Coordinates of C-alpha atoms in Angstrom, one line a residue:
M14 CA 222.6 29.7 112.5
N15 CA 221.1 30.8 115.8
T16 CA 222.7 32.3 118.9
V17 CA 222.2 30.9 122.4
K18 CA 223.5 33.0 125.3
I19 CA 224.3 31.5 128.6
Q20 CA 225.0 33.6 131.7
F21 CA 226.6 32.0 134.8
L22 CA 224.6 33.5 137.7
G23 CA 226.1 31.2 140.4
A24 CA 228.3 28.2 141.1
S25 CA 231.1 29.9 139.1
G26 CA 234.4 29.8 141.0
T27 CA 232.5 28.4 144.0
V28 CA 230.4 25.4 144.9
T29 CA 227.1 27.3 145.8
G30 CA 224.4 29.3 144.2
S31 CA 223.9 27.1 141.0
K32 CA 221.9 29.0 138.4
Y33 CA 222.4 29.3 134.7
Y34 CA 220.4 31.7 132.4
V35 CA 219.8 30.3 128.9
E36 CA 218.6 32.8 126.3
T37 CA 217.4 31.2 123.0
P38 CA 215.7 32.7 120.0
E39 CA 212.4 31.1 121.1
L40 CA 212.3 31.3 124.9
N41 CA 214.4 32.0 128.0
L42 CA 215.0 29.6 130.8
M43 CA 217.1 28.9 133.8
V44 CA 218.7 25.6 134.9
D45 CA 218.6 25.6 138.7
C46 CA 218.0 28.6 140.9
G47 CA 220.1 28.2 144.0
M48 CA 221.2 30.6 146.7
F49 CA 224.8 31.3 147.8
Q50 CA 226.0 29.8 151.1
G51 CA 229.3 29.9 153.0
L52 CA 231.5 33.0 152.7
K53 CA 229.9 36.3 153.6
E54 CA 231.1 37.9 150.4
L55 CA 229.0 35.3 148.5
R56 CA 226.0 35.4 150.9
V57 CA 225.5 39.1 150.4
K58 CA 225.1 38.5 146.7
N59 CA 221.8 36.8 147.4
W60 CA 220.3 40.2 148.2
D61 CA 221.3 41.6 144.8
P62 CA 218.7 41.5 142.0
L63 CA 219.8 39.2 139.1
P64 CA 221.4 41.0 136.1
I65 CA 218.7 39.6 133.8
N66 CA 215.1 40.6 132.9
V67 CA 213.3 38.1 135.1
T68 CA 209.9 39.0 133.7
Q69 CA 211.0 37.5 130.3
L70 CA 211.9 34.1 131.9
D71 CA 209.7 31.3 130.7
Y72 CA 210.9 28.2 132.6
I73 CA 213.1 27.1 135.4
L74 CA 214.4 23.5 135.1
L75 CA 215.6 21.9 138.4
T76 CA 218.2 19.2 138.6
H77 CA 217.4 18.5 142.3
G78 CA 216.1 20.0 145.5
H79 CA 219.1 21.1 147.5
L80 CA 219.1 24.8 148.7
D81 CA 222.1 25.8 146.7
H82 CA 220.1 24.7 143.6
T83 CA 216.6 26.0 144.5
G84 CA 216.9 28.5 147.4
Y85 CA 216.7 31.6 145.3
L86 CA 213.3 30.7 143.7
P87 CA 211.1 32.8 146.1
R88 CA 213.3 35.9 145.4
L89 CA 212.9 35.3 141.7
L90 CA 209.1 35.6 142.2
K91 CA 209.7 38.9 144.0
E92 CA 211.6 40.1 140.9
G93 CA 208.7 39.3 138.6
F94 CA 209.0 35.7 137.5
K95 CA 205.6 34.2 136.5
G96 CA 206.7 31.1 134.4
K97 CA 206.8 27.4 135.3
I98 CA 209.2 25.5 137.5
L99 CA 209.8 22.0 136.2
G100 CA 211.4 19.0 137.8
T101 CA 210.8 15.4 138.7
S102 CA 208.0 14.7 141.3
P103 CA 210.5 13.8 144.2
T104 CA 212.6 16.8 143.3
L105 CA 209.6 19.1 143.6
A106 CA 208.5 17.4 146.8
I107 CA 212.0 17.9 148.3
T108 CA 212.2 21.5 147.0
S109 CA 208.8 22.3 148.7
I110 CA 210.1 21.0 152.0
I111 CA 213.4 22.8 151.7
L112 CA 211.8 26.2 150.7
K113 CA 209.3 26.1 153.5
D114 CA 211.9 25.0 156.1
S115 CA 214.4 27.7 155.1
A116 CA 211.7 30.3 155.0
K117 CA 210.8 29.5 158.6
I118 CA 214.5 29.7 159.5
H119 CA 214.9 33.0 157.8
E120 CA 211.9 34.4 159.7
E121 CA 213.0 33.0 163.0
E122 CA 216.6 34.3 162.6
A123 CA 215.3 37.8 161.6
E124 CA 213.0 37.8 164.6
K125 CA 215.7 36.7 167.0
A126 CA 218.2 39.3 165.5
N127 CA 215.7 42.0 166.0
K128 CA 214.8 40.9 169.6
E129 CA 218.5 40.5 170.7
G130 CA 219.9 43.4 168.5
Y131 CA 222.9 41.5 167.0
S132 CA 222.1 42.4 163.4
K133 CA 223.7 45.4 161.6
H134 CA 220.3 45.9 159.8
D135 CA 217.4 47.6 161.5
P136 CA 215.1 45.9 161.1
A137 CA 216.7 42.6 160.1
L138 CA 214.5 41.1 157.3
P139 CA 214.0 37.5 156.3
F140 CA 215.5 36.5 152.9
Y141 CA 212.0 35.3 152.1
T142 CA 208.9 34.4 154.1
L143 CA 206.8 31.3 154.3
K144 CA 204.0 32.9 152.3
E145 CA 206.5 33.7 149.5
A146 CA 207.8 30.1 149.6
E147 CA 204.2 28.8 149.3
R148 CA 203.5 31.2 146.3
T149 CA 206.6 29.7 144.6
I150 CA 205.4 26.2 145.1
Q151 CA 202.2 27.0 143.2
L152 CA 204.3 27.4 140.0
F153 CA 205.7 23.8 140.3
S154 CA 204.9 21.4 137.5
S155 CA 206.3 17.8 137.5
V156 CA 207.9 16.0 134.6
E157 CA 208.3 12.3 134.0
N158 CA 211.9 11.2 134.3
D159 CA 213.6 10.1 131.0
E160 CA 210.9 11.6 128.8
W161 CA 211.4 14.5 126.4
V162 CA 209.4 17.6 127.3
I163 CA 208.7 20.0 124.4
L164 CA 209.1 23.7 125.5
S165 CA 208.9 25.3 122.0
S166 CA 209.4 24.4 118.3
N167 CA 213.1 23.9 118.6
V168 CA 213.7 23.5 122.4
R169 CA 213.1 20.4 124.4
F170 CA 214.6 18.7 127.5
R171 CA 214.6 15.6 129.6
T172 CA 215.8 14.6 133.0
K173 CA 218.0 11.5 133.7
Y174 CA 218.6 9.7 137.0
N175 CA 221.8 11.0 138.7
G176 CA 221.9 9.5 142.3
H177 CA 223.1 12.2 144.8
I178 CA 219.7 12.7 146.5
I179 CA 216.3 11.3 146.0
G180 CA 214.8 12.8 142.8
A181 CA 218.1 14.2 141.5
T182 CA 218.8 14.2 137.8
F183 CA 221.1 15.7 135.2
I184 CA 219.4 17.7 132.4
E185 CA 219.7 17.2 128.6
L186 CA 218.5 20.3 126.9
E187 CA 218.2 20.3 123.1
I188 CA 218.2 23.7 121.3
F189 CA 218.0 23.5 117.5
E190 CA 219.3 19.9 117.8
K191 CA 222.4 20.8 119.7
R192 CA 222.5 19.1 123.1
F193 CA 223.4 21.0 126.3
V194 CA 224.1 18.7 129.2
F195 CA 223.9 20.2 132.8
S196 CA 225.2 17.7 135.3
G197 CA 223.6 19.1 138.4
D198 CA 225.3 17.2 141.2
V199 CA 226.6 13.8 140.2
G200 CA 226.0 11.0 142.8
R201 CA 228.2 8.0 143.7
T202 CA 228.3 4.7 142.0
E203 CA 228.0 2.9 145.3
D204 CA 225.5 4.4 147.7
F205 CA 223.6 2.8 150.6
L206 CA 220.2 4.1 149.5
L207 CA 220.5 5.1 145.8
A208 CA 221.2 3.4 142.5
P209 CA 224.3 4.5 140.5
P210 CA 223.9 7.6 138.4
E211 CA 223.0 7.2 134.7
R212 CA 225.5 8.8 132.3
P213 CA 225.1 11.1 129.3
E214 CA 225.9 9.5 125.9
W215 CA 226.1 12.8 123.9
A216 CA 226.9 16.4 124.8
D217 CA 227.7 19.2 122.3
Y218 CA 228.1 21.5 125.3
L219 CA 228.8 20.0 128.8
F220 CA 228.3 21.9 132.1
I221 CA 229.8 19.7 134.8
E222 CA 230.1 20.1 138.6
S223 CA 233.6 19.9 140.1
T224 CA 233.0 19.7 143.8
Y225 CA 235.6 17.0 144.3
G226 CA 237.4 17.7 141.0
N227 CA 240.8 17.6 142.8
K228 CA 240.5 14.6 145.0
N229 CA 239.2 11.0 145.5
H230 CA 237.2 10.0 148.6
P231 CA 239.4 8.2 151.1
Q232 CA 238.9 4.5 151.5
E233 CA 237.4 4.6 154.9
D234 CA 235.8 1.7 156.8
V235 CA 232.7 3.8 157.6
E236 CA 231.1 1.0 159.6
A237 CA 234.1 0.6 161.8
I238 CA 234.6 4.3 162.4
L239 CA 231.0 4.9 163.2
A240 CA 230.9 1.9 165.6
Q241 CA 234.1 3.2 167.3
L242 CA 232.7 6.7 167.8
V243 CA 229.4 5.4 169.1
N244 CA 231.2 3.1 171.6
K245 CA 233.5 5.9 172.7
T246 CA 230.5 8.1 173.3
I247 CA 229.0 5.5 175.5
H248 CA 232.2 4.9 177.4
Q249 CA 232.7 8.6 178.2
K250 CA 229.0 9.2 178.8
G251 CA 228.9 11.9 176.2
N252 CA 227.0 13.0 173.2
L253 CA 227.8 12.2 169.5
I254 CA 226.4 15.2 167.5
I255 CA 226.3 14.7 163.8
P256 CA 225.4 17.9 161.8
S257 CA 223.7 16.5 158.7
F258 CA 222.1 17.6 155.5
A259 CA 218.4 16.8 155.8
V260 CA 218.1 15.2 152.4
E261 CA 219.8 11.9 151.9
R262 CA 222.7 12.2 154.4
L263 CA 220.4 12.1 157.3
Q264 CA 218.5 9.1 156.0
S265 CA 221.8 7.4 155.1
L266 CA 223.2 7.9 158.6
M267 CA 219.9 6.6 160.1
Y268 CA 220.3 3.5 157.9
Q269 CA 223.9 2.9 158.7
I270 CA 223.5 3.3 162.5
W271 CA 220.4 1.0 162.4
M272 CA 222.5 -1.6 160.5
L273 CA 225.3 -1.4 163.1
Y274 CA 222.8 -2.2 165.8
K275 CA 221.2 -5.0 163.7
K276 CA 224.7 -6.5 163.2
N277 CA 225.3 -6.3 167.0
K278 CA 228.3 -3.9 166.5
I279 CA 226.8 -1.2 168.8
P280 CA 224.4 -1.4 171.8
N281 CA 220.9 0.1 171.7
I282 CA 222.0 3.7 172.3
P283 CA 219.3 6.4 172.1
I284 CA 219.3 8.0 168.7
F285 CA 217.6 11.4 168.2
V286 CA 216.9 12.8 164.8
D287 CA 216.2 16.5 165.1
S288 CA 215.5 18.1 161.8
P289 CA 211.9 19.0 160.9
M290 CA 213.0 19.1 157.3
G291 CA 214.7 15.7 157.5
N292 CA 211.6 14.2 159.0
N293 CA 209.5 15.5 156.1
V294 CA 212.1 14.1 153.7
L295 CA 211.6 10.7 155.2
S296 CA 208.0 10.8 153.9
V297 CA 209.3 11.5 150.4
F298 CA 211.2 8.1 150.6
E299 CA 207.9 6.5 151.5
R300 CA 206.0 8.2 148.6
F301 CA 208.6 7.5 145.9
P302 CA 209.9 3.9 146.5
T303 CA 211.2 3.4 142.9
W304 CA 213.7 6.2 143.5
H305 CA 215.7 4.4 146.2
K306 CA 216.8 0.9 147.3
L307 CA 214.9 0.6 150.7
S308 CA 211.9 -1.7 150.9
L309 CA 208.9 -0.4 152.8
K310 CA 209.5 -2.9 155.6
E311 CA 213.2 -1.7 156.0
Y312 CA 212.1 1.9 155.9
H313 CA 209.6 1.4 158.7
S314 CA 212.0 -0.7 160.8
M315 CA 214.7 2.0 160.4
C316 CA 212.2 4.8 161.5
D317 CA 211.0 2.8 164.5
H318 CA 214.6 2.5 165.7
V319 CA 215.1 6.2 166.2
N320 CA 213.4 9.0 168.1
I321 CA 212.1 11.6 165.7
I322 CA 212.0 15.0 167.4
S323 CA 209.0 17.1 166.4
S324 CA 209.2 20.2 168.6
Y325 CA 211.7 22.7 169.9
K326 CA 210.6 21.7 173.4
E327 CA 211.8 18.1 172.7
T328 CA 215.1 19.6 171.5
W329 CA 215.7 21.0 175.0
E330 CA 214.5 17.8 176.6
T331 CA 217.1 15.9 174.5
I332 CA 219.9 18.3 175.5
D333 CA 218.9 17.8 179.2
D334 CA 218.7 14.0 178.8
P335 CA 221.8 12.8 180.8
R336 CA 222.2 9.5 178.9
P337 CA 224.9 8.9 176.3
K338 CA 223.2 9.5 172.9
I339 CA 223.5 10.2 169.2
V340 CA 222.0 13.3 167.8
I341 CA 221.6 13.8 164.1
A342 CA 220.5 17.4 163.4
G343 CA 220.5 19.9 160.5
S344 CA 222.3 21.6 159.0
G345 CA 225.2 19.7 157.4
M346 CA 227.7 22.6 157.2
V347 CA 226.5 24.0 160.6
T348 CA 225.2 27.1 158.8
G349 CA 221.8 27.0 160.6
G350 CA 219.1 24.7 161.9
R351 CA 218.6 22.8 165.1
V352 CA 222.2 21.6 165.4
L353 CA 223.2 25.1 166.5
T354 CA 221.2 24.8 169.7
Y355 CA 223.0 21.5 170.5
L356 CA 226.4 23.0 169.8
K357 CA 225.6 26.1 171.9
Q358 CA 225.1 23.9 174.9
L359 CA 227.6 21.1 174.2
I360 CA 230.5 22.4 172.1
D361 CA 232.4 23.3 175.2
V362 CA 232.0 19.9 176.8
E363 CA 235.0 17.6 176.4
S364 CA 232.9 14.4 176.3
T365 CA 231.1 15.7 173.2
I366 CA 232.1 14.4 169.8
V367 CA 231.1 16.3 166.7
L368 CA 231.2 14.2 163.5
L369 CA 231.2 16.2 160.3
V370 CA 230.1 14.2 157.3
G371 CA 230.7 15.2 153.7
Y372 CA 231.7 18.5 152.0
Q373 CA 232.2 21.6 154.1
A374 CA 232.2 24.8 152.0
E375 CA 234.6 27.7 152.6
G376 CA 233.2 30.2 155.1
T377 CA 230.9 27.7 156.9
R378 CA 231.1 26.8 160.6
G379 CA 231.7 23.2 159.5
K380 CA 234.8 24.3 157.7
Q381 CA 236.0 26.3 160.7
L382 CA 235.6 23.2 163.0
L383 CA 237.4 21.1 160.4
E384 CA 240.3 23.5 160.4
G385 CA 240.6 23.4 164.2
A386 CA 238.8 26.5 165.3
H387 CA 239.2 27.2 169.0
E388 CA 235.9 29.0 169.3
L389 CA 232.6 29.1 167.3
K390 CA 230.2 32.0 166.8
L391 CA 226.6 31.0 167.5
F392 CA 223.7 33.4 167.7
G393 CA 226.0 36.4 168.0
K394 CA 228.3 35.0 170.8
Y395 CA 231.5 33.0 170.8
Y396 CA 231.7 29.6 172.5
P397 CA 235.0 27.7 173.2
V398 CA 235.4 24.4 171.2
K399 CA 236.3 21.7 173.7
A400 CA 234.5 18.9 171.8
K401 CA 236.4 16.4 169.7
I402 CA 235.9 17.1 166.0
E403 CA 235.8 14.1 163.7
H404 CA 235.3 13.9 159.9
L405 CA 234.0 11.3 157.6
E406 CA 234.5 12.5 154.0
S407 CA 233.7 9.2 152.3
L408 CA 230.0 9.7 153.2
S409 CA 229.7 12.5 150.7
A410 CA 226.8 12.3 148.2
H411 CA 229.0 13.8 145.5
A412 CA 231.1 11.8 143.0
D413 CA 234.8 12.3 143.5
Q414 CA 237.3 12.9 140.7
S415 CA 237.3 9.3 139.6
G416 CA 233.5 9.2 139.7
L417 CA 233.3 12.4 137.6
L418 CA 235.7 11.1 135.1
H419 CA 233.8 7.8 134.9
W420 CA 230.5 9.8 134.4
V421 CA 231.9 11.6 131.3
E422 CA 233.5 8.5 129.8
A423 CA 230.1 7.3 128.5
L424 CA 230.1 10.2 126.0
K425 CA 230.2 8.9 122.4
N426 CA 231.3 12.3 121.0
V427 CA 233.8 15.0 121.8
P428 CA 232.0 18.0 123.2
E429 CA 232.6 21.3 121.4
K430 CA 233.1 22.9 124.8
V431 CA 233.1 21.8 128.5
F432 CA 232.3 24.3 131.3
L433 CA 233.4 23.5 134.8
V434 CA 231.1 24.8 137.5
H435 CA 230.2 24.2 141.2
G436 CA 233.7 23.9 142.6
E437 CA 236.3 25.8 144.6
P438 CA 239.1 27.3 142.5
T439 CA 241.7 24.5 143.2
A440 CA 239.2 21.8 142.5
L441 CA 238.1 23.5 139.2
D442 CA 241.7 24.0 138.0
T443 CA 242.8 20.4 138.9
F444 CA 239.8 18.9 137.1
R445 CA 240.3 21.1 134.1
S446 CA 243.9 19.9 133.8
K447 CA 242.7 16.3 134.1
L448 CA 240.1 16.6 131.4
V449 CA 242.6 18.4 129.0
Y450 CA 245.3 15.7 129.7
E451 CA 243.1 12.6 129.5
H452 CA 240.6 13.7 126.8
N453 CA 242.2 16.8 125.1
W454 CA 238.8 18.6 125.5
Q455 CA 238.3 22.3 125.2
V456 CA 237.6 23.3 128.8
H457 CA 236.6 26.7 130.2
I458 CA 236.1 27.8 133.9
P459 CA 233.5 30.6 133.7
K460 CA 233.6 33.6 136.1
L461 CA 230.5 34.7 138.0
Y462 CA 228.1 36.7 135.8
E463 CA 230.1 35.8 132.6
T464 CA 228.0 35.5 129.5
I465 CA 229.0 33.2 126.6
E466 CA 227.5 33.0 123.1
L467 CA 227.2 29.7 121.3
M468 CA 226.1 29.1 117.7
V469 CA 223.5 26.4 117.2

């Protein structure tokens, strides 16, 4: 018998910072390498060195490109990582875009904090730089989806299509013939742009996300709600601001608004897409057509219908544009990005509508707005919230509780142990109860930095 050690370095008791350290007799690897977002008590942990010997790490396997699954990679290089970073081609393309974009934001925020003196740190430093992000990208190596990759004599893995965002997968890792399944983020069975997720058929040890482990998405008429908000914006000559995740959500919103116009449900209102990262992600859709549902003709028609903003100068021109308009801008939880500039100017205007789409983590500005905050802190100052705040939860790219249960129901065996990750405490506990009640499985909710030993 051999011992495999797994340490939970993130997404344990929270939804962010996914990273799992797997120590085997033959090699050491990590599944995902995300940074913490949201609550300050979590964000400060990003600055702590990991409690592992990073120089002995051979591989990092990525489920998908989101920041909370990849954003710690450049810091890992600073700590001495020299191995390979493996993922599907679209995942590595998305990760490249996200790391470069977040590096620029880190640099800009540090520069701004130093210039305006609102940081407690002197000087304020970027979490990582663009150069460090680019050095990280040089370690990328793509794998073919659904094909086994041999890492050592008794360790191999493969990726399986998982919906959620373009390139996203779950990972099946075989160690001495025992199968460890890491769900990554599970997508929806019905999605405007993506096919339904595939499902694992065997798992000796299952590590599954629980973002919506305690609830099902509401049955909303997304088309009707979007049309009503757009027409209301036109009527009151205001602005509809949609903070959006740059990957998938932004493209999905573009598609849905374009379809509303095509169906004659909204007039030809100006639509501005202001997310340098989102614009780059659009090119990934063009490069990897087999990973989504859009035809090339539909893709180009959709892009032609919106105004893609390419410079900060155009951001200000858009804010000054007096016409009623729709602005889709990053980031989705209002934690950073161009949307902050729009909100700084327009959050205190009563004719502004802010539409939040999808999950809002604890400690984010998006969560504060959702809970009825009367003021919002932006760039070190507080601004009164006079805008109307709306929420469309059914646009989430995550499977809900029913979707997660459906995902595990394809298993042909009873897992020896199930580990619930990537969820807030209430979601984790509710989903644990559900799995125990419906399947009588052995379920464990790991704590941050907990290490478990498994015999294989």
